mmCIF file of C-alpha atoms and ligand atoms in Angstrom:
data_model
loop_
_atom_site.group_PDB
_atom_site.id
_atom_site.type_symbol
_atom_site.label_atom_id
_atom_site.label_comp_id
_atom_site.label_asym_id
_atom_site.label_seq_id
_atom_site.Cartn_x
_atom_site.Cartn_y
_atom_site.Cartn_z
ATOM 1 C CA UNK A 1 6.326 3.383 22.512
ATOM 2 C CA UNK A 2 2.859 4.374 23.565
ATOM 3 C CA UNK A 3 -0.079 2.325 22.415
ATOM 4 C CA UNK A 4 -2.225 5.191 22.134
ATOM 5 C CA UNK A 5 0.226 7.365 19.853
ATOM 6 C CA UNK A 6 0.940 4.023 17.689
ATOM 7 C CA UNK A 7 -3.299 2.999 17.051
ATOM 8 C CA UNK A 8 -2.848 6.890 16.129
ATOM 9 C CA UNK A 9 0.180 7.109 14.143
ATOM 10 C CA UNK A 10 -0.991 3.993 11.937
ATOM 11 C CA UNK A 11 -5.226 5.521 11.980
ATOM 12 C CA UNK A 12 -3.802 8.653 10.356
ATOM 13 C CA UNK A 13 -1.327 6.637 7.655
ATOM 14 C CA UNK A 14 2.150 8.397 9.375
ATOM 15 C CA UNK A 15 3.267 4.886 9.266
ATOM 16 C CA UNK A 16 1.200 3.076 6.711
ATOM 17 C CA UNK A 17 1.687 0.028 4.273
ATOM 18 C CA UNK A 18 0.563 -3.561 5.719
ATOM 19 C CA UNK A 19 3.455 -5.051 6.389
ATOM 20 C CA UNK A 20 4.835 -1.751 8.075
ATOM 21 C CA UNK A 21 1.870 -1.364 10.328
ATOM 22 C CA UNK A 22 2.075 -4.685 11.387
ATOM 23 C CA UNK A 23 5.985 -4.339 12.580
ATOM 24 C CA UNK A 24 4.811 -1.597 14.416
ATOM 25 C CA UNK A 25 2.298 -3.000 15.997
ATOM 26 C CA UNK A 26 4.620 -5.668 17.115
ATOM 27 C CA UNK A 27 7.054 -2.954 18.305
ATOM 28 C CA UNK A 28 4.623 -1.435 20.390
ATOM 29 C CA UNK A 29 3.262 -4.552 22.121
ATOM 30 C CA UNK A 30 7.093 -5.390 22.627
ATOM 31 C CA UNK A 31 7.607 -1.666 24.502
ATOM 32 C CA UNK A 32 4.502 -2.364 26.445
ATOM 33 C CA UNK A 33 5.773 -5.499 27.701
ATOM 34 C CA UNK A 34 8.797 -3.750 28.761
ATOM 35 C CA UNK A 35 7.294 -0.944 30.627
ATOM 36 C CA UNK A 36 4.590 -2.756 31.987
ATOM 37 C CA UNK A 37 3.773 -2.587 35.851
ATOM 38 C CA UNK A 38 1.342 -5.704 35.888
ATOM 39 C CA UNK A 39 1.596 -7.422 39.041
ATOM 40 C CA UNK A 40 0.578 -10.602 37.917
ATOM 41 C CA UNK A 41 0.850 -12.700 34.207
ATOM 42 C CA UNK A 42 -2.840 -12.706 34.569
ATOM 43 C CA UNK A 43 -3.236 -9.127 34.689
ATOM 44 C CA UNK A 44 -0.141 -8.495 32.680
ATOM 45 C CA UNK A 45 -1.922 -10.916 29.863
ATOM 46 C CA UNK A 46 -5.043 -8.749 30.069
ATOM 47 C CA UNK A 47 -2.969 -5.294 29.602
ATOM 48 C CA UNK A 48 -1.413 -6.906 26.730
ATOM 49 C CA UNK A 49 -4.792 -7.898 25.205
ATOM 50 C CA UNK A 50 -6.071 -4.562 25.704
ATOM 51 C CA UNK A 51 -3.695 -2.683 23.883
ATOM 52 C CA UNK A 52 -3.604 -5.472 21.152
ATOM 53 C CA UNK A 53 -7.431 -4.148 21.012
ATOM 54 C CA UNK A 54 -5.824 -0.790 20.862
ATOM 55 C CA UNK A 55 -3.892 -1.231 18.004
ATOM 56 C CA UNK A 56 -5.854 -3.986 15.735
ATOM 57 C CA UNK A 57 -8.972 -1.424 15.512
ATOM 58 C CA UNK A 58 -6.620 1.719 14.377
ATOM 59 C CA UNK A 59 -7.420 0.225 10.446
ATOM 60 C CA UNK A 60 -9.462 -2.457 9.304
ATOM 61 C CA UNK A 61 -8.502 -4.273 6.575
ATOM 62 C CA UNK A 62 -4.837 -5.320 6.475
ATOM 63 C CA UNK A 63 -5.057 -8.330 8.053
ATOM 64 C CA UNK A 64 -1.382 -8.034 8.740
ATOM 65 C CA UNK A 65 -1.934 -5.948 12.044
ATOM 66 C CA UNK A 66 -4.396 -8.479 13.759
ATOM 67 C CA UNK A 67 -1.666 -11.259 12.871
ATOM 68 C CA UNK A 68 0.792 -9.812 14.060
ATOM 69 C CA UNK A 69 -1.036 -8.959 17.500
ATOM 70 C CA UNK A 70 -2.331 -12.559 17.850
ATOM 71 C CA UNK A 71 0.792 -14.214 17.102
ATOM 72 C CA UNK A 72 2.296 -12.696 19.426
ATOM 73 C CA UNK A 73 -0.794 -12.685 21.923
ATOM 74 C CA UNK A 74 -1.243 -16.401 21.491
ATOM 75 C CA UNK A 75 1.999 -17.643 22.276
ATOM 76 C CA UNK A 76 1.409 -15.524 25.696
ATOM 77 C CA UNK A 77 -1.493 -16.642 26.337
ATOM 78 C CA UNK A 78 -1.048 -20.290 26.316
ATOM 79 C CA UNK A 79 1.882 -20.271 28.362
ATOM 80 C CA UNK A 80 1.805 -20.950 32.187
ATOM 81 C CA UNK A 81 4.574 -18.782 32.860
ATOM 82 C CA UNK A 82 5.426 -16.776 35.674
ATOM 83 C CA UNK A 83 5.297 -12.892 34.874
ATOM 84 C CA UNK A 84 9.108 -12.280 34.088
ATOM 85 C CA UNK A 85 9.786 -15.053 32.295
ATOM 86 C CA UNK A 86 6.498 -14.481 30.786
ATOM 87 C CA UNK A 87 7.470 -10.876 29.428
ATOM 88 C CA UNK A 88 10.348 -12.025 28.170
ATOM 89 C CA UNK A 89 8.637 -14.639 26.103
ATOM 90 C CA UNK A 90 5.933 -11.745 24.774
ATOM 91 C CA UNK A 91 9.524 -9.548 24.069
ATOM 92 C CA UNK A 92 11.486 -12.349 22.023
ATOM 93 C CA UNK A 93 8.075 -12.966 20.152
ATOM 94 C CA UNK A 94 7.585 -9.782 19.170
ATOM 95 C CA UNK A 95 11.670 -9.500 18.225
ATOM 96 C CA UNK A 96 10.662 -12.914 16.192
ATOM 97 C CA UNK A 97 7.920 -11.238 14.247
ATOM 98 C CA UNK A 98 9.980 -8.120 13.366
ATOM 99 C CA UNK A 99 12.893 -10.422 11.872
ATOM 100 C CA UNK A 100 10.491 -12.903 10.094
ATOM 101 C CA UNK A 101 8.862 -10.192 8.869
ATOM 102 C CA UNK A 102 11.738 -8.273 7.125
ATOM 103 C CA UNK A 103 13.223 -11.590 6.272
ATOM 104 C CA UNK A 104 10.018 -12.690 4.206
ATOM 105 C CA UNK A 105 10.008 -9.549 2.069
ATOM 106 C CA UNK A 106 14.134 -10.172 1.191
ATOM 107 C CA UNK A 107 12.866 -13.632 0.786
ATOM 108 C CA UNK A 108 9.826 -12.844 -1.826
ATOM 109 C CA UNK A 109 12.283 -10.532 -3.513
ATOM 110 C CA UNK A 110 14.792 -13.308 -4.360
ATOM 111 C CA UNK A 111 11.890 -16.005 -5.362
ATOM 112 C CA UNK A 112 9.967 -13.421 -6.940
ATOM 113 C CA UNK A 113 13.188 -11.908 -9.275
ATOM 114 C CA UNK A 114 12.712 -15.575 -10.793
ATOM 115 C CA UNK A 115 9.871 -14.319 -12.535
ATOM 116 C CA UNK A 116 10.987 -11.200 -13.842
ATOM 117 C CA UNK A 117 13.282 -11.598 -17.519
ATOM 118 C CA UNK A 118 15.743 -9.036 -18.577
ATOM 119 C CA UNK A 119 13.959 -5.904 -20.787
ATOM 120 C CA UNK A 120 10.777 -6.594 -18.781
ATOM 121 C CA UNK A 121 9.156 -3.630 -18.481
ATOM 122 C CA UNK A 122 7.123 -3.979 -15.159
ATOM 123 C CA UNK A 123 3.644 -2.044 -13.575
ATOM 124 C CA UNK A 124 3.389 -1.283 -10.094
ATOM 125 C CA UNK A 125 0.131 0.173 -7.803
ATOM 126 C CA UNK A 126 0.816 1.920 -4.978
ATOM 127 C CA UNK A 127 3.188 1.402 -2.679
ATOM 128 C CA UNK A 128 4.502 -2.142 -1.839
ATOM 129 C CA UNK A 129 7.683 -3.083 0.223
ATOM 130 C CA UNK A 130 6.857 -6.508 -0.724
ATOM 131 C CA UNK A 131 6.668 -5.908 -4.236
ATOM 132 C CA UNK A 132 9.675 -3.511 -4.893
ATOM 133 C CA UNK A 133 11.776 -5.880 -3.143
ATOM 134 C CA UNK A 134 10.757 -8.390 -6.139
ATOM 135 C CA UNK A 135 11.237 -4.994 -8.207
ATOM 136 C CA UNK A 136 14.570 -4.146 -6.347
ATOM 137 C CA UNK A 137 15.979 -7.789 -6.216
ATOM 138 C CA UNK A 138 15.614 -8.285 -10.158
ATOM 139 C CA UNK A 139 17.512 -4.917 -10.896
ATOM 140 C CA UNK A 140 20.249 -5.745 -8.389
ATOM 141 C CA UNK A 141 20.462 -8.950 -10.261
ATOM 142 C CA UNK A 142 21.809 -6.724 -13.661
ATOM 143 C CA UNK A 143 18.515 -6.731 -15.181
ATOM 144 C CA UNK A 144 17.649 -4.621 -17.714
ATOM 145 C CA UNK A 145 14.222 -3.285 -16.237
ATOM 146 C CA UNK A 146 11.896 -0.293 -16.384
ATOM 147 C CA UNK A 147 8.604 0.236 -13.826
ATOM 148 C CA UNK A 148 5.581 2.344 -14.764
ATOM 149 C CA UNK A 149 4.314 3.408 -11.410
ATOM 150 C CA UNK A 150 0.657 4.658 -10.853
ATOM 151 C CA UNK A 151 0.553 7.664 -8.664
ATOM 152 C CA UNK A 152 -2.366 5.725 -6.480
ATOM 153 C CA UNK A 153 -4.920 8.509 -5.779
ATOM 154 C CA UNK A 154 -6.094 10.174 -3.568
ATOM 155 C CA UNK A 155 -2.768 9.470 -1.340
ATOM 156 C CA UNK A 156 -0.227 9.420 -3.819
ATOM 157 C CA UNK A 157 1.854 6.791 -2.403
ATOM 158 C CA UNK A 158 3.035 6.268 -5.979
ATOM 159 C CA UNK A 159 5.325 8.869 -5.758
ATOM 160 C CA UNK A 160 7.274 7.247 -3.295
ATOM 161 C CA UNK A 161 7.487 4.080 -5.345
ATOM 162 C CA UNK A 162 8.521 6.404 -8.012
ATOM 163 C CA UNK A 163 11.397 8.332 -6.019
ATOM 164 C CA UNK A 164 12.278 5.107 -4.134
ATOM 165 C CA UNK A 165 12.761 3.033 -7.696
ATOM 166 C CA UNK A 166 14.753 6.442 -9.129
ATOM 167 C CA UNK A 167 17.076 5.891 -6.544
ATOM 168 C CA UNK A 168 17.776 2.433 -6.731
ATOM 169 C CA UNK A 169 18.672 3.920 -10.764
ATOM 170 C CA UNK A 170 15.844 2.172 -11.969
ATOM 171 C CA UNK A 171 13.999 3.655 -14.926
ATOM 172 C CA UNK A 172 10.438 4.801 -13.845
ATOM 173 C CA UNK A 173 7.230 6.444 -15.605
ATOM 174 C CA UNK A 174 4.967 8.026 -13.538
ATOM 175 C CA UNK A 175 1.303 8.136 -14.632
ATOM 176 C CA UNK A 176 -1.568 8.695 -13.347
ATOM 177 C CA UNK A 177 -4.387 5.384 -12.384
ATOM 178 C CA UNK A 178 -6.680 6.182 -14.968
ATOM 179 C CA UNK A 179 -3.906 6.112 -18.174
ATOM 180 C CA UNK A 180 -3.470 2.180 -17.477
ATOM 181 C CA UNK A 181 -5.091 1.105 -19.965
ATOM 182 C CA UNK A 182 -2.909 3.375 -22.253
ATOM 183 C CA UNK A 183 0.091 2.043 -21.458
ATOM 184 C CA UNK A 184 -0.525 -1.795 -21.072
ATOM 185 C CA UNK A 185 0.317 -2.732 -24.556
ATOM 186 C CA UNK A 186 3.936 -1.592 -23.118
ATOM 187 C CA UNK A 187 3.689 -3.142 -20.063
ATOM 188 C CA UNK A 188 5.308 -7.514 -18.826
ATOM 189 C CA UNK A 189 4.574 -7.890 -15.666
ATOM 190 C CA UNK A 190 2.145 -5.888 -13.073
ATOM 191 C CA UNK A 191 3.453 -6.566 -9.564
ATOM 192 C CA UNK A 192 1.430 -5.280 -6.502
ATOM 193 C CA UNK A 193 1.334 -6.116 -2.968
ATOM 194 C CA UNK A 194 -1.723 -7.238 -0.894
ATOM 195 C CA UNK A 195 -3.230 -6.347 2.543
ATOM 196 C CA UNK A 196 -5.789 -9.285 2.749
ATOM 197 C CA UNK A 197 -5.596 -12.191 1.258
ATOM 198 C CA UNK A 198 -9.328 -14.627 1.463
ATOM 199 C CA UNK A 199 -9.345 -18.257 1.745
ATOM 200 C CA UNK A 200 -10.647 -18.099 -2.012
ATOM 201 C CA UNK A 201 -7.715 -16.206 -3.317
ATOM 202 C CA UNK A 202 -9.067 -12.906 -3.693
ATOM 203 C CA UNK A 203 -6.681 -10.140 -3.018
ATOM 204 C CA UNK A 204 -7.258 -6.387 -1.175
ATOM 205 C CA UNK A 205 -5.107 -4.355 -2.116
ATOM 206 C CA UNK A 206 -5.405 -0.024 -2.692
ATOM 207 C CA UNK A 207 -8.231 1.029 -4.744
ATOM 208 C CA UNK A 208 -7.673 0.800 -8.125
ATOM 209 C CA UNK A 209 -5.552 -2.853 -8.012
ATOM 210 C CA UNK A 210 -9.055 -4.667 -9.298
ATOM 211 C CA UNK A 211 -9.142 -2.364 -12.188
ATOM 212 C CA UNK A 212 -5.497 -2.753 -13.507
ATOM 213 C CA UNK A 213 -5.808 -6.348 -13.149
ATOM 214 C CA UNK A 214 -8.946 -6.235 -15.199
ATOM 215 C CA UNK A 215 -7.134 -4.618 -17.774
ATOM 216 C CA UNK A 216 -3.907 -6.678 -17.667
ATOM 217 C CA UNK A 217 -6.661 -9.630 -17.804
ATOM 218 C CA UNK A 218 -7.728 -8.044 -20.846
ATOM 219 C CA UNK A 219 -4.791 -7.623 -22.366
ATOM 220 C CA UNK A 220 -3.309 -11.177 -21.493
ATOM 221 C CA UNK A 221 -0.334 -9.599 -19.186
ATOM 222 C CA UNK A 222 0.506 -11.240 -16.260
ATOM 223 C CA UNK A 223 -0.308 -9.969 -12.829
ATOM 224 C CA UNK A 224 1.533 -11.392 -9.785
ATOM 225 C CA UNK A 225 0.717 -10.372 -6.207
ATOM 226 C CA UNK A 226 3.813 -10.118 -3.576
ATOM 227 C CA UNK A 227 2.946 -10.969 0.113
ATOM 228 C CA UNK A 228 4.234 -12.619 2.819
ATOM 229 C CA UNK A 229 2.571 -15.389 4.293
ATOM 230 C CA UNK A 230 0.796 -13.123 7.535
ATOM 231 C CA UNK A 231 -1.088 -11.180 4.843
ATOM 232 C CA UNK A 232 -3.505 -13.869 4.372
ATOM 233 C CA UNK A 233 -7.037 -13.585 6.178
ATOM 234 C CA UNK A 234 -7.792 -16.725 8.546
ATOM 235 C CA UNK A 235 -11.562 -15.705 9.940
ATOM 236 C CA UNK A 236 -11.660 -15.654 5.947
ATOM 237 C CA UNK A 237 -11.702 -19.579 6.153
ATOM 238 C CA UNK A 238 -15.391 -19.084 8.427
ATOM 239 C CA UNK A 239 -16.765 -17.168 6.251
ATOM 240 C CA UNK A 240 -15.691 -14.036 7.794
ATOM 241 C CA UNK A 241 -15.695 -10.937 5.010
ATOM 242 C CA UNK A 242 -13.156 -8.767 4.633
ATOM 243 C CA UNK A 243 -13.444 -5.115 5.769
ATOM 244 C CA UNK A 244 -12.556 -2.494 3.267
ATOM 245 C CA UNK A 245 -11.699 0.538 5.357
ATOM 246 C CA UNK A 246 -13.176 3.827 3.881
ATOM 247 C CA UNK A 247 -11.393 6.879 5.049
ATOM 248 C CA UNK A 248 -12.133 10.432 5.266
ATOM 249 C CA UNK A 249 -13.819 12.495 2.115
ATOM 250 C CA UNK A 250 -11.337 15.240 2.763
ATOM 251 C CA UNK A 251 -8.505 12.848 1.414
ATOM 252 C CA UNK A 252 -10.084 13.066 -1.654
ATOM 253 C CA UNK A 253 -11.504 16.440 -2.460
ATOM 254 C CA UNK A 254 -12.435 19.333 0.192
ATOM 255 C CA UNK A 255 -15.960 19.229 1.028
ATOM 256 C CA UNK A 256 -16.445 22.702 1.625
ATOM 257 C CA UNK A 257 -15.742 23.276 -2.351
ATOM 258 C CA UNK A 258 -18.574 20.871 -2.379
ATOM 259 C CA UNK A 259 -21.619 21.809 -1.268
ATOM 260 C CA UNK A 260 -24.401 19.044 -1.314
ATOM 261 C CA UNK A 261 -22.101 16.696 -3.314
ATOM 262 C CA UNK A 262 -21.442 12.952 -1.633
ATOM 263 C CA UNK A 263 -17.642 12.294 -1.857
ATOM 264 C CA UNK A 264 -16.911 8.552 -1.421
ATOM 265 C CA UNK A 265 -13.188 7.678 -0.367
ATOM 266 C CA UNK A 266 -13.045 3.791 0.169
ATOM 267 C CA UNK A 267 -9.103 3.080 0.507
ATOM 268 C CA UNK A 268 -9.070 -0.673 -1.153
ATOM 269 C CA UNK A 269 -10.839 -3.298 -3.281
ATOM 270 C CA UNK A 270 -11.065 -6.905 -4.297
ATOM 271 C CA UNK A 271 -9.333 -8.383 -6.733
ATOM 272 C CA UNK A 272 -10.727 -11.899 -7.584
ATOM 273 C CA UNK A 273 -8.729 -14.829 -8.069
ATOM 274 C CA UNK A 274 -9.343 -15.336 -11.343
ATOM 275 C CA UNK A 275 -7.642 -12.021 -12.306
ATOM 276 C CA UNK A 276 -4.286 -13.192 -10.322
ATOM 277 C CA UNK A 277 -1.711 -15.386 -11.867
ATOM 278 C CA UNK A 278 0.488 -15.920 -9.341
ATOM 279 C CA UNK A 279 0.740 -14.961 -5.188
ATOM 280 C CA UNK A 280 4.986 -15.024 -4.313
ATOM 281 C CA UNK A 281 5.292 -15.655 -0.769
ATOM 282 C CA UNK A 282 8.322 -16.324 0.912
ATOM 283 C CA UNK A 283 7.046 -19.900 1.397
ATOM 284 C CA UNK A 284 7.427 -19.923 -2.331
ATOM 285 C CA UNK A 285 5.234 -19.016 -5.192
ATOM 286 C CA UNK A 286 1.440 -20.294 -5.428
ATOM 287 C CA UNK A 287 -1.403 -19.691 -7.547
ATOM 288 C CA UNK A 288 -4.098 -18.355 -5.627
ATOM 289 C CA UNK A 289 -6.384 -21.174 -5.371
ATOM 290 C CA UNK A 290 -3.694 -22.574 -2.650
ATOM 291 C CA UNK A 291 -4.957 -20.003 -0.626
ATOM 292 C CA UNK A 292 -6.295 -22.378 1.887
ATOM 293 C CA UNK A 293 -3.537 -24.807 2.008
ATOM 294 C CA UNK A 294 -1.226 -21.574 3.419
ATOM 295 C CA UNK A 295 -3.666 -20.419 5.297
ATOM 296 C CA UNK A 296 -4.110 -24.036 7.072
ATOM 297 C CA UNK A 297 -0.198 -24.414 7.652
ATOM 298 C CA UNK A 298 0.256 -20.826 8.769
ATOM 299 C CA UNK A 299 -2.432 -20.091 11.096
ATOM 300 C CA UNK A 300 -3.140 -23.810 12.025
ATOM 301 C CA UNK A 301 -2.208 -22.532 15.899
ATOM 302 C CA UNK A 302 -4.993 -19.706 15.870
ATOM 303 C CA UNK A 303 -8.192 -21.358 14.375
ATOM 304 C CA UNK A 304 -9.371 -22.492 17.942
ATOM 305 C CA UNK A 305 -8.764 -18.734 18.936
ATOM 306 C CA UNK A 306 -11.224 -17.725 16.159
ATOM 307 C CA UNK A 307 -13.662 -20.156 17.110
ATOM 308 C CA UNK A 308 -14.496 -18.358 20.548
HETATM 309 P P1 RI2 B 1 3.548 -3.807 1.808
HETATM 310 C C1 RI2 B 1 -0.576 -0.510 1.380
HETATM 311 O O1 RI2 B 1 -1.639 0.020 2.074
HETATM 312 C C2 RI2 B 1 -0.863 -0.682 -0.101
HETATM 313 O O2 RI2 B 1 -2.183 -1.092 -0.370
HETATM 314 C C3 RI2 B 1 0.138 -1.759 -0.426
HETATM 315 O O3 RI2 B 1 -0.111 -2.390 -1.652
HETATM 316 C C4 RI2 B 1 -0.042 -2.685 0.762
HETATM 317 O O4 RI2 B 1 -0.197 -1.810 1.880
HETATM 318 C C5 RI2 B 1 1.048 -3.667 1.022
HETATM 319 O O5 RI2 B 1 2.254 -3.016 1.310
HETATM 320 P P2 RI2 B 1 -1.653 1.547 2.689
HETATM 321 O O6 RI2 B 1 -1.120 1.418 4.105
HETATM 322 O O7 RI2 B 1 3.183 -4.509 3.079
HETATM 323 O O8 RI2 B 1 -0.860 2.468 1.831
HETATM 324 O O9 RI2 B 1 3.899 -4.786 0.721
HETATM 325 O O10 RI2 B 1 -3.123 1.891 2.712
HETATM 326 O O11 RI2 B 1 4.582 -2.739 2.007
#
């Protein structure tokens, strides 16, 4: 897998959602391991660093992709290993992260189908491996749910939630993100997954998550966030923001049926903590304000990387 084509594949969205990206990412430092003609660890660290570079700056704010790449960057780095035993360690870390990774979303689907009661009717935003599989799990389970999904403008990944949940044979409404506030009195739950979490408990998330949660706020319905554990932002801890990536204007109108107007196209907001019930992680389930305790116990191994 070339590092090039992956940065490219995950810049334009062909492989897109956080915790996706940040398999892929592993993938790819995994096949550059393997193909690698270093000659030395030394210089076979430093290709390895360079197309972690590669890859972390193809999107900004899913923190996911930059975990990923560190975890497995760190564990090469502060080994003293000689280089094939050494590439074999970066190949069974990567191989780790994959499994963990997939693991933690079956996980957060079985902890998280604790929360959802039979006749729930449930709203999702976007689309969330992490929280369909709390979506999924609960239906598997027997039951009796229905999903509202918003279409998630300008990129529509809502209608994949909505075909995806259709085939499972789970009841969905598709609407689009500005009927919300319609449809909450009919609404549970709201379930949506995360790309960022802060050390405060804030959550990014696709544009439009801060807005439904204000709503559910409003309208005292609970609003749980599904992520696993490697979506939450350690430079957040020293004080570092979060990025919100804004992408092209052409995403969401053509600009040549525009002439002198400013089109705006920023891809995710912030959610503050307040507005969040609950985070489910596979680690269990947490209110947000334990942001920093998970954040301590996961990434405990990287803060003197961040320091530098
Ligand atoms: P999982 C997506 O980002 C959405 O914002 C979604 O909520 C989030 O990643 C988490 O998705 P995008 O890549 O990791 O569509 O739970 O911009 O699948």
């Amino acid at each position: 897998m070339d590092i090039e084509k992956t940065a490219k594949k995950i810049k334009s969205m062909e492989v897109r959602g956080a915790g996706n990206i940040a398999r892929t990412a592993a993938l790819a430092l995994k096949t550059c391991a393997e193909t690698s003609k270093a000659k030395t660890s030394k210089e076979f660290v430093k290709g390895l660093k360079e197309a972690g570079d590669i890859l972390i700056s193809a999107r900004p704010s899913a923190v996911s992709l930059p975990n990923a790449v560190r975890f497995i960057l760190h564990r090469a780095e502060s080994s003293n290993l000689d280089l094939l035993p050494l590439k074999e360690l970066v190949i069974a870390t990567a191989d780790e992260f994959i499994k963990d990774s997939e693991n933690a979303v079956k996980r957060i689907g079985e902890i998280g189908s604790g929360r959802i009661s039979d006749g729930d009717t449930i709203l999702t935003h976007c689309n969330s491996q992490a929280a369909l599989s709390v979506i999924k799990t609960a239906f598997r389970q027997g039951k009796d749910i229905k999903v509202f999904a918003t279409e998630a403008r300008p990129r529509y990944q809502g209608h994949i939630t909505a075909r995806e949940l259709t085939k499972e044979g789970i009841p969905v409404t598709l609407i689009v993100d500005s009927a919300v506030r319609v449809f909450i009195k009919d609404i549970d739950k709201v379930i949506v997954g995360a790309d960022s979490i802060a050390v405060n408990g804030a959550v990014v998330n696709k544009i439009g998550t801060s807005q439904l949660a204000l709503i559910a706020n409003e309208s005292r319905t609970l609003f749980f966030v599904a992520a696993e554990s490697y979506k939450f932002h350690p430079a957040t801890v020293l004080g570092e923001l979060i990025e919100i990536e804004e992408r092209d204007a052409s995403e969401v109108a053509d600009p040549r049926d525009f002439k002198g107007v400013k089109i705006r196209n920023p891809v995710f907001d912030v959610t503050p903590p307040e507005y969040v019930d609950l985070i489910i992680t596979e680690r269990g389930v947490m209110p947000p304000q334990a942001a920093l305790m998970l954040i301590k116990e996961q990434f405990g191994w990287i803060h003197s990387d961040m320091q530098e």
